[in-house]
Every structure is written in C-alpha cells, then in structure tokens.
Short mmCIF file of C-alpha atoms in Angstrom, two decimals:
data_model
loop_
_atom_site.label_atom_id
_atom_site.label_comp_id
_atom_site.label_asym_id
_atom_site.label_seq_id
_atom_site.Cartn_x
_atom_site.Cartn_y
_atom_site.Cartn_z
CA UNK A 12 0.56 44.01 68.45
CA UNK A 13 2.32 41.63 66.31
CA UNK A 14 0.66 40.97 63.00
CA UNK A 15 -1.39 37.57 64.04
CA UNK A 16 -2.51 36.79 60.40
CA UNK A 17 -0.11 33.60 59.87
CA UNK A 18 0.10 30.83 56.68
CA UNK A 19 1.58 27.43 56.87
CA UNK A 20 2.31 25.37 53.90
CA UNK A 21 3.62 21.58 53.08
CA UNK A 22 6.44 21.62 50.49
CA UNK A 23 8.04 19.10 48.14
CA UNK A 24 11.64 18.52 49.34
CA UNK A 25 13.00 18.00 45.78
CA UNK A 26 11.64 17.45 42.40
CA UNK A 27 12.60 15.39 39.54
CA UNK A 28 11.61 15.65 35.74
CA UNK A 29 8.26 13.58 35.16
CA UNK A 30 10.15 12.46 32.10
CA UNK A 31 13.16 13.32 30.05
CA UNK A 32 11.38 15.70 27.32
CA UNK A 33 10.03 17.84 30.35
CA UNK A 34 12.17 20.88 31.70
CA UNK A 35 13.02 20.82 35.34
CA UNK A 36 10.30 22.48 37.41
CA UNK A 37 11.89 24.45 40.40
CA UNK A 38 10.06 25.05 43.76
CA UNK A 39 7.95 28.02 43.53
CA UNK A 40 7.34 30.65 46.23
CA UNK A 41 3.97 32.14 46.93
CA UNK A 42 5.04 35.63 46.85
CA UNK A 43 6.76 35.46 43.54
CA UNK A 44 3.70 33.83 41.78
CA UNK A 45 1.91 36.20 39.13
CA UNK A 46 -1.41 35.56 37.73
CA UNK A 47 -1.05 35.71 33.96
CA UNK A 48 -3.04 35.18 30.52
CA UNK A 49 -2.63 32.44 27.77
CA UNK A 50 0.12 34.18 26.02
CA UNK A 51 1.93 34.27 29.27
CA UNK A 52 1.60 37.87 29.83
CA UNK A 53 1.49 39.13 33.43
CA UNK A 54 -2.19 40.93 34.31
CA UNK A 55 -3.84 42.24 36.96
CA UNK A 56 -2.17 43.54 40.47
CA UNK A 57 1.38 42.09 40.81
CA UNK A 58 3.98 42.08 43.50
CA UNK A 59 6.44 44.63 44.01
CA UNK A 60 9.81 43.19 42.35
CA UNK A 61 11.86 45.67 43.85
CA UNK A 62 11.02 45.51 47.29
CA UNK A 63 13.03 43.67 50.12
CA UNK A 64 10.12 43.31 52.22
CA UNK A 65 8.26 39.83 52.65
CA UNK A 66 4.44 40.70 52.23
CA UNK A 67 2.60 39.89 55.28
CA UNK A 68 0.03 36.73 55.15
CA UNK A 69 -2.98 39.18 54.66
CA UNK A 70 -1.43 41.04 51.81
CA UNK A 71 -0.58 37.94 50.14
CA UNK A 72 -3.58 36.36 50.46
CA UNK A 73 -5.60 39.20 49.40
CA UNK A 74 -3.39 39.41 46.08
CA UNK A 75 -3.37 35.88 45.24
CA UNK A 76 -7.16 35.39 46.05
CA UNK A 77 -8.66 37.71 43.35
CA UNK A 78 -7.01 36.66 40.06
CA UNK A 79 -7.83 38.72 36.99
CA UNK A 80 -10.50 36.83 34.56
CA UNK A 81 -8.16 36.54 32.12
CA UNK A 82 -5.75 34.20 34.22
CA UNK A 83 -8.65 31.67 35.51
CA UNK A 84 -8.66 28.38 34.06
CA UNK A 85 -11.61 26.85 36.00
CA UNK A 86 -14.17 27.47 38.57
CA UNK A 87 -15.62 25.31 41.04
CA UNK A 88 -17.67 25.44 44.27
CA UNK A 89 -15.18 25.84 46.48
CA UNK A 90 -12.96 28.73 44.58
CA UNK A 91 -11.12 28.92 41.40
CA UNK A 92 -8.18 27.73 39.53
CA UNK A 93 -5.78 30.34 38.07
CA UNK A 94 -2.51 30.34 35.86
CA UNK A 95 0.58 31.94 37.46
CA UNK A 96 3.89 32.31 36.25
CA UNK A 97 7.19 32.60 38.55
CA UNK A 98 8.69 36.05 37.93
CA UNK A 99 12.11 34.71 38.54
CA UNK A 100 12.20 31.56 36.71
CA UNK A 101 9.54 32.05 34.15
CA UNK A 102 7.66 28.86 34.91
CA UNK A 103 4.31 28.54 35.11
CA UNK A 104 2.12 26.92 37.33
CA UNK A 105 -1.67 26.23 38.26
CA UNK A 106 -3.02 27.66 41.83
CA UNK A 107 -6.04 26.02 42.89
CA UNK A 108 -7.89 28.27 45.84
CA UNK A 109 -10.09 25.93 48.44
CA UNK A 110 -12.36 28.64 50.38
CA UNK A 111 -13.17 27.66 53.67
CA UNK A 112 -14.80 30.82 55.17
CA UNK A 113 -18.47 30.07 54.71
CA UNK A 114 -20.42 27.97 57.28
CA UNK A 115 -20.26 24.10 56.46
CA UNK A 116 -17.15 24.57 54.20
CA UNK A 117 -14.25 24.22 56.56
CA UNK A 118 -14.15 20.59 56.90
CA UNK A 119 -14.45 20.17 53.18
CA UNK A 120 -11.41 22.67 52.16
CA UNK A 121 -9.47 20.68 55.06
CA UNK A 122 -10.08 17.55 53.68
CA UNK A 123 -9.80 18.49 50.49
CA UNK A 124 -6.10 20.25 51.05
CA UNK A 125 -5.17 16.95 53.37
CA UNK A 126 -6.19 14.29 50.31
CA UNK A 127 -3.81 16.65 48.08
CA UNK A 128 -0.99 16.57 50.30
CA UNK A 129 -1.28 12.99 50.75
CA UNK A 130 -1.04 12.62 47.25
CA UNK A 131 1.78 15.00 46.84
CA UNK A 132 4.03 12.49 49.07
CA UNK A 133 3.07 9.80 46.56
CA UNK A 134 4.13 11.14 43.09
CA UNK A 135 3.49 9.54 39.73
CA UNK A 136 4.13 10.85 35.98
CA UNK A 137 0.27 10.31 35.71
CA UNK A 138 -0.68 12.29 38.58
CA UNK A 139 -0.53 16.36 38.32
CA UNK A 140 2.64 17.25 40.42
CA UNK A 141 1.46 19.11 43.47
CA UNK A 142 4.42 21.48 44.76
CA UNK A 143 2.73 22.27 48.05
CA UNK A 144 -0.31 23.28 50.00
CA UNK A 145 -0.22 26.91 51.58
CA UNK A 146 -2.54 27.50 54.35
CA UNK A 147 -3.72 30.90 55.32
CA UNK A 148 -4.79 30.25 58.87
CA UNK A 149 -6.50 33.85 59.62
CA UNK A 150 -8.03 34.02 56.31
CA UNK A 151 -9.40 30.31 56.25
CA UNK A 152 -8.11 29.70 52.84
CA UNK A 153 -5.91 26.97 50.98
CA UNK A 154 -3.83 27.31 47.98
CA UNK A 155 -2.79 24.44 45.89
CA UNK A 156 0.24 25.11 43.77
CA UNK A 157 0.55 22.44 41.05
CA UNK A 158 1.92 21.88 37.49
CA UNK A 159 0.33 23.48 34.83
CA UNK A 160 -0.93 21.68 31.96
CA UNK A 161 -1.33 23.73 29.23
CA UNK A 162 -3.52 20.96 26.81
CA UNK A 163 -6.23 21.45 28.66
CA UNK A 164 -8.56 18.63 29.75
CA UNK A 165 -10.05 15.44 28.32
CA UNK A 166 -13.32 16.85 27.79
CA UNK A 167 -12.40 19.94 26.35
CA UNK A 168 -10.34 17.61 23.76
CA UNK A 169 -13.14 15.57 22.68
CA UNK A 170 -15.45 18.37 22.24
CA UNK A 171 -12.63 19.66 19.73
CA UNK A 172 -12.61 16.35 17.99
CA UNK A 173 -16.43 16.35 17.64
CA UNK A 174 -16.44 19.99 16.28
CA UNK A 175 -14.08 18.77 12.98
CA UNK A 176 -16.43 15.72 12.50
CA UNK A 177 -18.68 17.11 9.01
CA UNK A 178 -21.37 14.98 10.58
CA UNK A 179 -22.76 14.51 13.88
CA UNK A 180 -22.88 10.82 13.90
CA UNK A 181 -19.34 10.58 12.90
CA UNK A 182 -16.62 10.59 15.49
CA UNK A 183 -12.71 10.21 15.55
CA UNK A 184 -11.07 10.10 19.10
CA UNK A 185 -8.25 12.62 19.86
CA UNK A 186 -5.00 11.62 18.38
CA UNK A 187 -3.23 9.79 21.66
CA UNK A 188 -6.63 8.75 23.17
CA UNK A 189 -5.68 5.20 23.82
CA UNK A 190 -2.20 6.33 25.07
CA UNK A 191 -4.22 8.64 27.39
CA UNK A 192 -6.33 5.52 28.74
CA UNK A 193 -3.07 3.81 29.34
CA UNK A 194 -1.58 7.04 31.56
CA UNK A 195 -5.03 7.35 33.43
CA UNK A 196 -5.05 3.66 34.13
CA UNK A 197 -1.55 3.98 35.41
CA UNK A 198 -2.42 7.06 37.46
CA UNK A 199 -5.39 5.42 38.85
CA UNK A 200 -3.21 1.99 39.74
CA UNK A 201 0.03 4.11 41.38
CA UNK A 202 -3.46 5.65 43.90
CA UNK A 203 -4.94 2.46 44.67
CA UNK A 204 -1.79 0.48 45.05
CA UNK A 205 0.87 2.57 46.37
CA UNK A 206 -1.19 5.76 47.93
CA UNK A 207 -3.69 3.28 48.88
CA UNK A 208 -6.55 5.84 48.23
CA UNK A 209 -9.53 5.91 46.29
CA UNK A 210 -10.09 8.82 43.94
CA UNK A 211 -13.92 8.36 43.61
CA UNK A 212 -14.57 11.15 41.03
CA UNK A 213 -13.06 10.00 37.83
CA UNK A 214 -14.11 11.89 34.86
CA UNK A 215 -13.15 13.45 31.62
CA UNK A 216 -13.00 16.76 33.25
CA UNK A 217 -10.36 15.59 35.80
CA UNK A 218 -7.82 14.38 33.31
CA UNK A 219 -5.65 17.18 32.03
CA UNK A 220 -2.96 16.86 29.25
CA UNK A 221 0.38 18.76 29.49
CA UNK A 222 2.44 20.28 26.73
CA UNK A 223 3.88 16.86 26.02
CA UNK A 224 0.34 14.89 25.12
CA UNK A 225 0.74 13.03 28.60
CA UNK A 226 -2.77 12.52 30.40
CA UNK A 227 -2.82 13.33 34.44
CA UNK A 228 -5.33 12.90 36.89
CA UNK A 229 -6.00 16.03 38.72
CA UNK A 230 -8.55 17.14 41.63
CA UNK A 231 -7.99 15.17 44.88
CA UNK A 232 -11.24 16.89 46.39
CA UNK A 233 -13.18 13.54 46.66
CA UNK A 234 -10.35 11.29 47.24
CA UNK A 235 -10.58 8.67 50.20
CA UNK A 236 -7.07 7.82 52.36
CA UNK A 237 -8.07 4.31 52.47
CA UNK A 238 -8.72 1.78 50.13
CA UNK A 239 -12.25 0.80 51.52
CA UNK A 240 -15.49 2.50 52.38
CA UNK A 241 -18.37 1.56 54.48
CA UNK A 242 -20.64 3.20 52.06
CA UNK A 243 -21.65 5.99 54.19
CA UNK A 244 -22.01 9.51 52.43
CA UNK A 245 -19.64 11.60 54.36
CA UNK A 246 -21.28 14.82 53.30
CA UNK A 247 -24.62 13.74 52.52
CA UNK A 248 -24.25 13.22 48.93
CA UNK A 249 -22.66 10.21 47.02
CA UNK A 250 -19.26 11.08 46.00
CA UNK A 251 -18.64 11.34 42.57
CA UNK A 252 -20.41 12.71 39.26
CA UNK A 253 -23.81 11.50 37.93
CA UNK A 254 -23.10 9.01 35.39
CA UNK A 255 -19.54 8.28 36.48
CA UNK A 256 -20.61 6.85 40.13
CA UNK A 257 -20.88 3.01 40.31
CA UNK A 258 -24.15 1.15 41.70
CA UNK A 259 -22.60 0.43 44.79
CA UNK A 260 -21.77 3.72 45.99
CA UNK A 261 -25.40 4.90 44.95
CA UNK A 262 -26.68 1.93 47.01
CA UNK A 263 -24.68 2.95 49.98
CA UNK A 264 -22.86 -0.06 50.28
CA UNK A 265 -19.42 -1.14 50.94
CA UNK A 266 -16.78 -0.29 48.10
CA UNK A 267 -13.33 -0.14 47.48
CA UNK A 268 -11.23 -0.65 44.18
CA UNK A 269 -13.98 -1.58 41.65
CA UNK A 270 -16.01 1.81 42.43
CA UNK A 271 -13.12 3.62 40.61
CA UNK A 272 -12.66 1.03 37.84
CA UNK A 273 -16.19 1.60 37.05
CA UNK A 274 -15.67 4.78 36.62
CA UNK A 275 -12.67 4.44 34.59
CA UNK A 276 -14.53 2.31 32.43
CA UNK A 277 -17.28 5.13 31.89
CA UNK A 278 -14.56 7.62 31.04
CA UNK A 279 -13.34 5.30 28.42
CA UNK A 280 -16.67 5.11 27.01
CA UNK A 281 -16.90 8.93 26.44
CA UNK A 282 -13.53 9.47 25.09
CA UNK A 283 -13.83 6.50 22.64
CA UNK A 284 -17.50 7.14 21.65
CA UNK A 285 -17.70 11.24 22.05
CA UNK A 286 -20.88 10.70 24.63
CA UNK A 287 -24.17 10.78 23.24
CA UNK A 288 -25.03 12.61 20.24
CA UNK A 289 -27.61 14.96 20.97
CA UNK A 290 -25.13 16.45 23.57
CA UNK A 291 -21.84 17.33 21.29
CA UNK A 292 -20.93 20.49 23.34
CA UNK A 293 -21.17 18.49 26.38
CA UNK A 294 -19.36 15.28 25.92
CA UNK A 295 -20.35 12.80 28.98
CA UNK A 296 -22.02 9.52 29.60
CA UNK A 297 -25.63 8.75 29.72
CA UNK A 298 -27.44 10.05 33.09
CA UNK A 299 -31.10 9.37 34.18
CA UNK A 300 -33.16 12.32 34.73
CA UNK A 301 -36.15 10.81 36.23
CA UNK A 302 -37.36 10.71 39.74
CA UNK A 303 -36.23 12.71 42.78
CA UNK A 304 -33.27 11.87 45.07
CA UNK A 305 -29.89 10.09 44.25
CA UNK A 306 -31.11 6.96 43.79
CA UNK A 307 -32.50 7.79 40.27
CA UNK A 308 -28.79 7.32 39.40
CA UNK A 309 -29.24 3.67 39.67
CA UNK A 310 -30.29 3.86 36.13
CA UNK A 311 -27.16 5.03 34.67
CA UNK A 312 -25.45 1.90 34.48
CA UNK A 313 -28.44 -0.01 32.64
CA UNK A 314 -28.61 3.43 30.03
CA UNK A 315 -24.41 3.13 29.71
CA UNK A 316 -25.23 -0.70 28.52
CA UNK A 317 -28.15 0.31 26.23
CA UNK A 318 -25.57 2.47 24.15
CA UNK A 319 -22.84 -0.33 24.31
CA UNK A 320 -25.14 -3.15 22.98
CA UNK A 321 -27.42 -0.90 21.03
CA UNK A 322 -25.92 2.37 20.17
CA UNK A 323 -27.93 3.12 17.08
CA UNK A 324 -31.23 2.69 19.03
CA UNK A 325 -29.68 4.93 22.20
CA UNK A 326 -28.28 8.21 20.46
CA UNK A 327 -24.63 6.72 20.88
CA UNK A 328 -21.79 5.80 18.23
CA UNK A 329 -20.57 2.34 17.98
CA UNK A 330 -16.92 1.09 19.63
CA UNK A 331 -14.72 -1.05 18.05
CA UNK A 332 -14.44 -4.71 19.58
CA UNK A 333 -11.41 -3.82 21.89
CA UNK A 334 -13.21 -1.09 23.02
CA UNK A 335 -16.42 -2.50 23.85
CA UNK A 336 -14.70 -5.48 25.67
CA UNK A 337 -12.91 -3.23 27.89
CA UNK A 338 -15.88 -0.84 29.06
CA UNK A 339 -17.94 -4.06 29.33
CA UNK A 340 -15.18 -5.70 31.76
CA UNK A 341 -14.82 -2.44 33.87
CA UNK A 342 -18.43 -1.67 34.27
CA UNK A 343 -20.60 -4.63 35.37
CA UNK A 344 -23.13 -3.69 37.86
CA UNK A 345 -21.45 -6.13 40.68
CA UNK A 346 -18.07 -5.05 41.77
CA UNK A 347 -16.80 -8.51 41.89
CA UNK A 348 -17.19 -8.95 38.39
CA UNK A 349 -15.40 -6.31 37.55
CA UNK A 350 -11.44 -6.73 35.95
CA UNK A 351 -9.10 -5.67 38.76
CA UNK A 352 -5.76 -4.32 38.02
CA UNK A 353 -4.27 -7.39 36.79
CA UNK A 354 -7.44 -8.25 34.48
CA UNK A 355 -7.09 -4.49 33.03
CA UNK A 356 -3.82 -5.24 31.93
CA UNK A 357 -4.89 -8.66 30.22
CA UNK A 358 -7.58 -7.12 28.08
CA UNK A 359 -6.69 -6.89 24.64
CA UNK A 360 -6.73 -2.83 24.24
CA UNK A 361 -4.54 -2.21 27.18
CA UNK A 362 -2.03 -5.26 26.17
CA UNK A 363 -1.41 -3.27 23.05
CA UNK A 364 0.12 -0.50 25.06
CA UNK A 365 3.12 -2.49 26.51
CA UNK A 366 2.24 -0.77 30.00
CA UNK A 367 5.24 -0.92 32.25
CA UNK A 368 4.82 -3.63 34.81
CA UNK A 369 3.16 -2.78 38.54
CA UNK A 370 6.44 -1.74 40.76
CA UNK A 371 8.28 -0.49 37.93
CA UNK A 372 11.01 1.81 38.51
CA UNK A 373 10.23 5.56 38.14
CA UNK A 374 12.54 5.79 35.39
CA UNK A 375 10.96 2.91 33.48
CA UNK A 376 7.73 4.66 33.90
CA UNK A 377 8.80 7.96 32.65
CA UNK A 378 10.40 6.20 29.88
CA UNK A 379 7.03 4.72 28.87
CA UNK A 380 5.18 7.81 29.25
CA UNK A 381 7.85 9.36 27.02
CA UNK A 382 7.45 7.19 24.27
CA UNK A 383 3.76 7.25 24.52
CA UNK A 384 2.96 10.76 25.18
CA UNK A 385 1.82 12.84 22.11
CA UNK A 386 2.08 16.52 21.71
#
C-alpha cells in the first residue's frame, strides 16, 4: 500500500529583503533544515546529506518535531519554537511547531496556522517574515518556518536593562526603545489597515528584535481575520494576556482596533518604565490578583493608571511627559476615547520619530526602518 502520510504547505512565491542592510533570505525546504545551537553548530539527529531520496512525511515530521534542547528558543502550550539552519545556504530560521493531536487542540491549531498564513500574504518590515506553513496531515501537526531574530524578545531586553542598573528604582530603557515603539506601531497599523486583522495579543514577549535592532511583531495565534468582534470568547477565555487585555474584551463587549491600541499602550508603559519594581525579573504591567474568573482583570486598567499618576505610591517608576501622554491617550477605559492611528501619529513622542506616512511604498518604509534600527 502506498505511503499514506502526506503533507501540504503554503509558501511564499518570491521574497525581497526587509531593508537594504539585510541579506537576501532564500526560500528554505523543510528537509534541509537542521537544528542548531546559539553558535550555529548543528545538534541532534541531522538529515542524510548524501542521500538523494526524499524523506517521507512521517520521517520528516518525526525528525523535525523533536528538536534537541540546545536548539529550542521558546515553548508554549501548543509546542516549541526552535532554531534551524538550511544545510545548503547556511541561513538561520525559526520553526514553530503547532501540535493538534490532543483533544480540543485541533481547531485552535488549525486557526493558528490559518491566521499565520493570512499574515504571510500581507508582509511588512515590522512583522516577522513567515516563509511557509507546512501541514503534516496524518501527524496532525503544523510547522511555521519564519525568519530568525537573534536579538531576543522585548521582555528579555527590558530584563537586561534592569540588571544593568545599580538600584532597583533606577531604569534606563534599552537602547533603541523609542524606535521600537515606532516600529511596533507601524506593524500594528499595517495589520489593521492593510491585512484587516486584529492582533489581540500584543505584549513584550511577542515583539522580537532582529540582528539590526529592528522590532518585529511575532505570534499571530490569537489574531482575528476581521476588524471587529462581537465580543464572544471563542474558546471560553478572553483573547490576550493579563494586564494587556482591554476592558471591553474582558466585559465581553464588541471591540475593534482600539482593543489592540490599548495593548500597545500597556506595552509602551512596560518598555519605558521597566514594569513594577517588585518584579525586576518579570517586567510586566500590573495585574489584579483578587477574585475569581476573568472579570478580576477589569481592575488592571485602574492599576495601570495609578502607576501613571502616582508611581511612587504604586511601586512604579515615573515616565517622561511625552511617554505619559502617549500611554494615557492609548489606554482610556472607553475605546472611543483612545487615539486612533492618525491620533497616535500626532502625539509628540510619535512625531519625533518622523514615521513614514500611511500607505507609503515598501521602499520608503524599509528606508525608515534602516535609519531607525539600532544593532
């Protein structure tokens, strides 16, 4: 009987450089990817370089779904992300495994892969490039092959900056922080206005820094391929992360772009303040710990604004006037009072970045990113 294990994939037809400083990334093949450590040394079981026989989907999925610990860069509830190198070109990639074998995960995994593929066809310099989504049908597994960003995530960079300070009350944002704010905004604006999608899980862990110092949005697992939602919690929980979720999502109300803008405001506060002073190793926003259920997170909005208005009384660090203005305008309790995309661009801190205008050509966006990225 013929081999029944099959695989399918959605690929990028042609690729261009993200910006001039960046080397051209070639389209990789799944069977050519090898797990590597932080030094680029191949680890674990490798492919048969001298063999001309194409591996079966079963053999390929078995090899690629079990990366050695040295290659793993992150883990989540649906699998791991590991570091890979194309054995022919030597280029590095990140591979995200989305498991769908366990009960209740199939729909979530399929949705995650479909969302990633939707973002793939709407590329932007401030979104991590997704090369293809590979579906191992019989193994009930997806693998997303993405560009590898060697600078770590924003939360890691904030943690590094905190460790460099002599006293807990002191904090100097990472070099390039203001540029990262502009880059994250451009990526989010592109998702809203071009891809017509809501991200719904913007946080410091979901912003990565590439080798040239450019901030890029990653992880579109909770993205909604629509600009509005009726407020229903599709999987029985509110989309997002505690402290970053907008009040209207917690309340189960209709929401749209302003929900992501709220999360963006929280992200800016965490980046510029370093988070709460009693959590130096886990920089993040204030999160309510009272009560049961998700409604307790409704207090997160109040906690954030107490940190803004009276930082010394709330275990927080003060922001500059420009930073405080930006966070306040992005995190109003009522979504209609928050700044929209044009309003965000008009704020003093954002004006100083001289962002490319909405609808600018890719070459213009790339040139701006190249000028503002700090390696």
